[in-house]
Coordinates of C-alpha atoms and ligand atoms in Angstrom, one line a residue:
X247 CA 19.9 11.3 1.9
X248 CA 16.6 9.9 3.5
X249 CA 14.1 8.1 1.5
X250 CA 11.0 7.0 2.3
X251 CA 8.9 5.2 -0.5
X252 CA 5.7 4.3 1.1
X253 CA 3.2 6.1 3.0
X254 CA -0.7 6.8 3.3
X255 CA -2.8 9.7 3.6
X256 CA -6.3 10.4 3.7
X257 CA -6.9 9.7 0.5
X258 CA -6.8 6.3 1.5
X259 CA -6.3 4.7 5.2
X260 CA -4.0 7.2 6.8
X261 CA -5.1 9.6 9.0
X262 CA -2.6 12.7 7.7
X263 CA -3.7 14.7 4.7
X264 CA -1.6 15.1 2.0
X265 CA -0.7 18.3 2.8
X266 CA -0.4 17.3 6.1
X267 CA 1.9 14.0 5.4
X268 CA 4.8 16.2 3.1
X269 CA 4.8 18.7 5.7
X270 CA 5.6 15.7 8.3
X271 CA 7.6 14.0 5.8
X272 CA 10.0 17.6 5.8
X273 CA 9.8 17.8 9.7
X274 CA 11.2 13.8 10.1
X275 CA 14.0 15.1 7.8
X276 CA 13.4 13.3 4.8
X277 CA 14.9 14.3 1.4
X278 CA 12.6 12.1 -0.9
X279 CA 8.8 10.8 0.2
X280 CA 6.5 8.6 -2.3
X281 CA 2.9 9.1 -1.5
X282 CA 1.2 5.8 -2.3
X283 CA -2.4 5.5 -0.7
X284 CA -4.5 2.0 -2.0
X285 CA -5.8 2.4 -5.4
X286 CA -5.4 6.2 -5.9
X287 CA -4.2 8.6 -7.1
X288 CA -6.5 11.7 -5.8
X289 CA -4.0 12.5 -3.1
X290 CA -1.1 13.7 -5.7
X291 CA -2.1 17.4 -6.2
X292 CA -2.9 18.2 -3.3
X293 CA 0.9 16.8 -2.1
X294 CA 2.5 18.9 -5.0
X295 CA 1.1 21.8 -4.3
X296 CA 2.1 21.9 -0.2
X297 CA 5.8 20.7 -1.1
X298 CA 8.0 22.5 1.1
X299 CA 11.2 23.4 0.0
X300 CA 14.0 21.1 0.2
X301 CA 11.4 17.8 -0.4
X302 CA 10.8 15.8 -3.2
X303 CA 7.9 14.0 -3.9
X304 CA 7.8 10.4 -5.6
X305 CA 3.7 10.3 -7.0
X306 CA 3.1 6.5 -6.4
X307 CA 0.6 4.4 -5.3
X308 CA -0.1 0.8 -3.6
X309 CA -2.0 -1.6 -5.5
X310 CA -4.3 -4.3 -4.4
X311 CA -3.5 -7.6 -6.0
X312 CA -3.8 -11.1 -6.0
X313 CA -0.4 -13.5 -6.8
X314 CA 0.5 -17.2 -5.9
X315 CA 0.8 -18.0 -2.7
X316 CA 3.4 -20.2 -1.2
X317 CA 0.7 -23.1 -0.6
X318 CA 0.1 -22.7 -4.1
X319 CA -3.6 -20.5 -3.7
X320 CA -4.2 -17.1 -3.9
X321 CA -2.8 -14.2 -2.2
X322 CA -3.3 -11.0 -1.6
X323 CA -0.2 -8.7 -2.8
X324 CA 0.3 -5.4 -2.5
X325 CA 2.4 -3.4 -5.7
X326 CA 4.0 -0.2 -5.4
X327 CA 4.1 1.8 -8.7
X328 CA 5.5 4.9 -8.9
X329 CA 5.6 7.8 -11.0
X330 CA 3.2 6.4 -13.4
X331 CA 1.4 8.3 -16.1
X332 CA -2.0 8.4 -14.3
X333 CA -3.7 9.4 -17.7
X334 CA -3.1 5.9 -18.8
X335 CA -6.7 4.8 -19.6
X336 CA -6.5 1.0 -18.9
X337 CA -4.5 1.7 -16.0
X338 CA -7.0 4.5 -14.6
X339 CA -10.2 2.3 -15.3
X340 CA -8.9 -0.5 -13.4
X341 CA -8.1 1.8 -10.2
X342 CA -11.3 2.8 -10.1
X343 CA -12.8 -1.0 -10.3
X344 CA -10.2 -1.6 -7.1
X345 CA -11.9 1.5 -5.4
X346 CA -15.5 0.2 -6.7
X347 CA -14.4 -3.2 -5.1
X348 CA -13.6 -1.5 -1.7
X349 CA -16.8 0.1 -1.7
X350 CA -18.9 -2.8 -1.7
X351 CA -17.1 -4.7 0.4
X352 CA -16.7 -2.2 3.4
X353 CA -20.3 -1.8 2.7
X354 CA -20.9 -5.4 2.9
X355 CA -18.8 -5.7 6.0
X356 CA -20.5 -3.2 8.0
X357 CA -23.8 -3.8 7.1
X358 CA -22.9 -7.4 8.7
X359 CA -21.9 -6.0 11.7
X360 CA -24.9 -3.1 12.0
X361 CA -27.0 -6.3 11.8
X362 CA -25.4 -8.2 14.8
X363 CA -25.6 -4.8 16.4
X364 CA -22.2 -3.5 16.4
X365 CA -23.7 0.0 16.0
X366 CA -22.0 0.8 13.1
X367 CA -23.5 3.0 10.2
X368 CA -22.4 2.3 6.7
X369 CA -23.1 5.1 4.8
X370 CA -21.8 6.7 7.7
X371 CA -18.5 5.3 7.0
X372 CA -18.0 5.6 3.7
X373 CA -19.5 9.3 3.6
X374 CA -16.5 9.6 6.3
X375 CA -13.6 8.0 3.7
X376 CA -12.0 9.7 1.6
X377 CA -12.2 8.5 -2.4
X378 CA -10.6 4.8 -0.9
X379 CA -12.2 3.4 1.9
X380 CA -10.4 0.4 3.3
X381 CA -11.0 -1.8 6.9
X382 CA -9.0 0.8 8.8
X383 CA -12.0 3.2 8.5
X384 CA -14.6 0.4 9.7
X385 CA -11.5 0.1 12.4
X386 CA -12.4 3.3 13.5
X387 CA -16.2 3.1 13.6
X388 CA -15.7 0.0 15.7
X389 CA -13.8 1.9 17.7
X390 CA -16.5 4.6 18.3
X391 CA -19.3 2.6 18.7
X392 CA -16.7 0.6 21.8
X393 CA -17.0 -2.6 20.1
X394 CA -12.9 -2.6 20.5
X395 CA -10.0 -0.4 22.1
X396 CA -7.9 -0.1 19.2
X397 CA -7.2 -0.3 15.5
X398 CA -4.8 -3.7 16.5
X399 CA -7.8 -5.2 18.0
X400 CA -10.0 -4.5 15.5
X401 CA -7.8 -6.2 13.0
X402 CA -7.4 -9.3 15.3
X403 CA -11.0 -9.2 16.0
X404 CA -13.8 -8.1 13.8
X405 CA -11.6 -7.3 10.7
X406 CA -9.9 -10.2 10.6
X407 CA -9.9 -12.7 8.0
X408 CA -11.2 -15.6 9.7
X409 CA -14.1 -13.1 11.5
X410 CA -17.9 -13.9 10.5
X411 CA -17.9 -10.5 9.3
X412 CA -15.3 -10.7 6.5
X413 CA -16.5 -10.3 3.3
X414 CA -13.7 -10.4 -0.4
X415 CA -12.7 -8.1 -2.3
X416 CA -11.7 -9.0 -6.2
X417 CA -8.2 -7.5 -6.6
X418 CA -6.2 -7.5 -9.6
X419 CA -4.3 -10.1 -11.0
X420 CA -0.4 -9.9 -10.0
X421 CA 1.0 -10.0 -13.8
X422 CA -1.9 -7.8 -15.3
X423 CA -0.9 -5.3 -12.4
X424 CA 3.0 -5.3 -13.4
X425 CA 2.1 -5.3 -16.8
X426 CA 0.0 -2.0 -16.2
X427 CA 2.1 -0.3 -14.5
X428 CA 4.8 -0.8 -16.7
X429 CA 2.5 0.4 -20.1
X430 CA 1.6 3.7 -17.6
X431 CA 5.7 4.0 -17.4
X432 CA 5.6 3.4 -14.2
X433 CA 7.9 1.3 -12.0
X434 CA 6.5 -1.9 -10.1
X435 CA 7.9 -2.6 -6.6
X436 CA 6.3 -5.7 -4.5
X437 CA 5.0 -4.2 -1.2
X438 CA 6.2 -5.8 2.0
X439 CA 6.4 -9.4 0.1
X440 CA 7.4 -10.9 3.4
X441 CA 4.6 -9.7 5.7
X442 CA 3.5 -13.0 7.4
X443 CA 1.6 -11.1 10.2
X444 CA -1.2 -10.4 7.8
X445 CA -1.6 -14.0 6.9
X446 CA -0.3 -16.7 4.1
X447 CA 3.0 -15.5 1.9
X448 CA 3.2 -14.8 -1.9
X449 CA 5.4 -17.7 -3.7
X450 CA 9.0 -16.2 -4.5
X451 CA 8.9 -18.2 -7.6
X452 CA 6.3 -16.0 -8.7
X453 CA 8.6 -13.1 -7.8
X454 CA 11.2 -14.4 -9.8
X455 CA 9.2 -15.0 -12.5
X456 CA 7.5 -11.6 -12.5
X457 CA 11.2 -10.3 -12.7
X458 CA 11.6 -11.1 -16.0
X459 CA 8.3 -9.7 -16.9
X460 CA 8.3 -5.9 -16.0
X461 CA 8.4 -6.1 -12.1
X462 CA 11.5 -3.5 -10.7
X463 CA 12.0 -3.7 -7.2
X464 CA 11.0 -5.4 -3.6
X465 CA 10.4 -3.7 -0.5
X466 CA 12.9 -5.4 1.7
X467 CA 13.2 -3.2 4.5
X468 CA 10.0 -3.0 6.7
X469 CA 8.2 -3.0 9.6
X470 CA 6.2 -6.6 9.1
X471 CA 9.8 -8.5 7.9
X472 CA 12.4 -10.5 10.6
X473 CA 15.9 -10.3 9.7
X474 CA 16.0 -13.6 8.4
X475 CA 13.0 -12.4 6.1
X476 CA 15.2 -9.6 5.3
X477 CA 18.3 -11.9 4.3
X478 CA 15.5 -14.1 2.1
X479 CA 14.8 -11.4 0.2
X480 CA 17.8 -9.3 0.1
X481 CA 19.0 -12.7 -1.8
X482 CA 15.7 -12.8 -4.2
X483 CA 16.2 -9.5 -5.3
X484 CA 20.3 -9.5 -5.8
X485 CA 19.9 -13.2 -7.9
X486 CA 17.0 -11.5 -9.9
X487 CA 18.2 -8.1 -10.3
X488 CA 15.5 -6.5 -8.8
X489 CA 15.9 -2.9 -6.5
X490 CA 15.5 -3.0 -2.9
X491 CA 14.0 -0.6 -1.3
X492 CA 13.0 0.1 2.4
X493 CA 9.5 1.9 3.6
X494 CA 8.1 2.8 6.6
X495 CA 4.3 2.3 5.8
X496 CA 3.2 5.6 7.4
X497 CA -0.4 5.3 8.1
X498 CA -0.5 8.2 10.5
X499 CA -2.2 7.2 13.9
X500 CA -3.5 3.9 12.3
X501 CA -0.3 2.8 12.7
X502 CA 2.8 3.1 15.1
X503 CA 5.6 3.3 12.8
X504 CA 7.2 6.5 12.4
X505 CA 7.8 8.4 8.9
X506 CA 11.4 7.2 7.7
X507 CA 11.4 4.4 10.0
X508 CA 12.8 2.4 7.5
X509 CA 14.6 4.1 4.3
X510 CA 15.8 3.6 0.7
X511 CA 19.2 3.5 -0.4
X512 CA 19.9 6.7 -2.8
X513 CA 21.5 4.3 -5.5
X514 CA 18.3 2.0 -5.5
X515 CA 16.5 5.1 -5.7
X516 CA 18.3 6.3 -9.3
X517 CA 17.5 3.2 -10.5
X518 CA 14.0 3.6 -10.0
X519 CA 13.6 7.1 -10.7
X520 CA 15.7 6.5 -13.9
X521 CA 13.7 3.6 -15.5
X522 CA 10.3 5.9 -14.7
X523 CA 8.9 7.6 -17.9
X524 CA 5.2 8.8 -16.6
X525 CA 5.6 11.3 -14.4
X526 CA 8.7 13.2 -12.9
X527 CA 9.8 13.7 -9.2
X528 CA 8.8 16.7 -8.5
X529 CA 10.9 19.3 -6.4
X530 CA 9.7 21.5 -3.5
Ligands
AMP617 P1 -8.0 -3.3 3.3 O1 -7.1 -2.6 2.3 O2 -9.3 -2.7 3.5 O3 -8.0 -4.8 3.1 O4 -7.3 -3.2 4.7 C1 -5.9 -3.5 4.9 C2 -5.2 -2.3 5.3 O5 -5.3 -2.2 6.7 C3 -3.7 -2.3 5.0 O6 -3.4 -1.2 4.3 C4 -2.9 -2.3 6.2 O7 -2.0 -1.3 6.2 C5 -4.0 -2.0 7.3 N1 -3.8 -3.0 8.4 C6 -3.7 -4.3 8.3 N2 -3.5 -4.8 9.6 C7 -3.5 -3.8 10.4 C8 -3.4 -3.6 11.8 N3 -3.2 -4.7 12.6 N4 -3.4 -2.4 12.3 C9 -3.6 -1.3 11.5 N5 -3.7 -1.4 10.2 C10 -3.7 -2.6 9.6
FE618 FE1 -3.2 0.7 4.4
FE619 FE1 0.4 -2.7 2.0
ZN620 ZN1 0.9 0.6 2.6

């Protein structure tokens, strides 16, 4: 069994469709695939309805969020849930303040850099996203307009957090996010809590204490954690009794890794699947 519980399509910041990504998801030989693009969940249909036979498809989504960091401020956190009820009206309205919240800012961002005279456009840019823009699609504009070589650069460049051209987003609280979730009958997994490439880390205290409150699982295998990373939180989540799963991240050609690069155990995957009352797995 191959498992693959994270992955973006162009509903968000990857670059497959969703058609596109279960169809690729099949060729890489996977048995189970969660599609979980930023803040949405517009890509599921379209994903159910191209399901080939043999796949099954986990409806999820990645959650932007803010928890404590190790230093004791902010940081930003990103929540798997999967198989939510996406009908769940709290739950749905604060989605769509996320997306909202990644409008503004990517608007705010490249209207910076249009006037420094990066050349980029952007209404352009968000008439080019999909329903959840993020900085991987001003990534590309950069990259069009030859202000940098790659989506890597971009990110250490422009993009980049410390960059004149950074601008915010509000995300939503950590606990309010779990606590969501888990009223949509969903399942919360922290994203890649370990992912110190993207800046500061989120406390593990605040893991353990969010394990007692609704949170399920941690993504322990992944492309952005060491080994000794790895063994940290392999610990954190047996102590806690919280599921550990393993992702690849797929982002299509904004990123390198490959579809099943990393994978789920099938035992961790019951668990998850069994505590889910929203929505089912559906079967190609
Ligand atoms: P945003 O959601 O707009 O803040 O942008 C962050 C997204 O960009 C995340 O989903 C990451 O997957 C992606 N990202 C972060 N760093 C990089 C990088 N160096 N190259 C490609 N994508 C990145
Ligand atoms: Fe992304
Ligand atoms: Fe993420
Ligand atoms: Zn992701």
């Amino acid at each position: 069994m191959r498992i693959d519980l994270h992955t973006h399509s162009t509903a968000s910041d990857g670059t497959d469709s969703p058609a596109e990504l279960v169809r690729a998801a099949a060729s890489a030989d996977l048995d189970v695939v969660a599609l979980t693009d930023h803040d949405t969940t517009s890509g599921w249909e379209e994903a159910v309805v191209a399901l080939p036979p043999g796949l099954r498809l986990v409806r999820g989504m990645e959650m932007s969020c803010s928890g404590d960091g190790e230093d004791g401020y902010p940081v930003p956190v990103h929540l798997l849930a999967y198989l939510f009820d996406p009908t769940h009206a709290a739950f749905a309205a604060e989605r769509e303040r996320l997306r909202d919240e990644r409008i503004s800012r990517i608007r705010a961002m490249a209207r910076k850099m249009a006037d420094a005279g990066l050349g980029v456009d952007p209404e352009q840019i968000l008439a080019d996203a999909g329903p959840s823009v993020g900085r991987p699609h001003l990534a590309r504009a950069l990259i069009a307009a030859g202000v940098v070589e790659s989506v890597d650069a971009a990110f250490a460049g422009p993009l980049s957090t410390r960059s004149e051209f950074y601008v915010d987003k509000v995300d939503t609280p950590l606990d309010d996010a779990v606590e969501l979730v888990a009223a949509a009958g969903g399942v919360a997994v922290v994203a890649h809590p370990r992912a110190r490439s993207r800046g500061r880390l989120l406390s593990l205290d605040h893991v353990r204490e969010l394990s007692g409150r609704g949170l399920s699982g941690l993504e322990v295998y992944h492309r952005d954690h060491s080994p000794a990373d790895v063994r940290v939180l392999e610990d954190v989540a047996a102590e806690s009794g919280l599921v550990s799963t393993g992702s690849s991240d797929y982002h299509g050609t904004n990123k390198s890794v490959r579809l099943g690069e990393f994978t789920t155990a099938p035992d961790q995957f019951e668990i998850i699947e069994s505590k889910a009352s929203g929505v089912r797995v559906v079967s190609g």
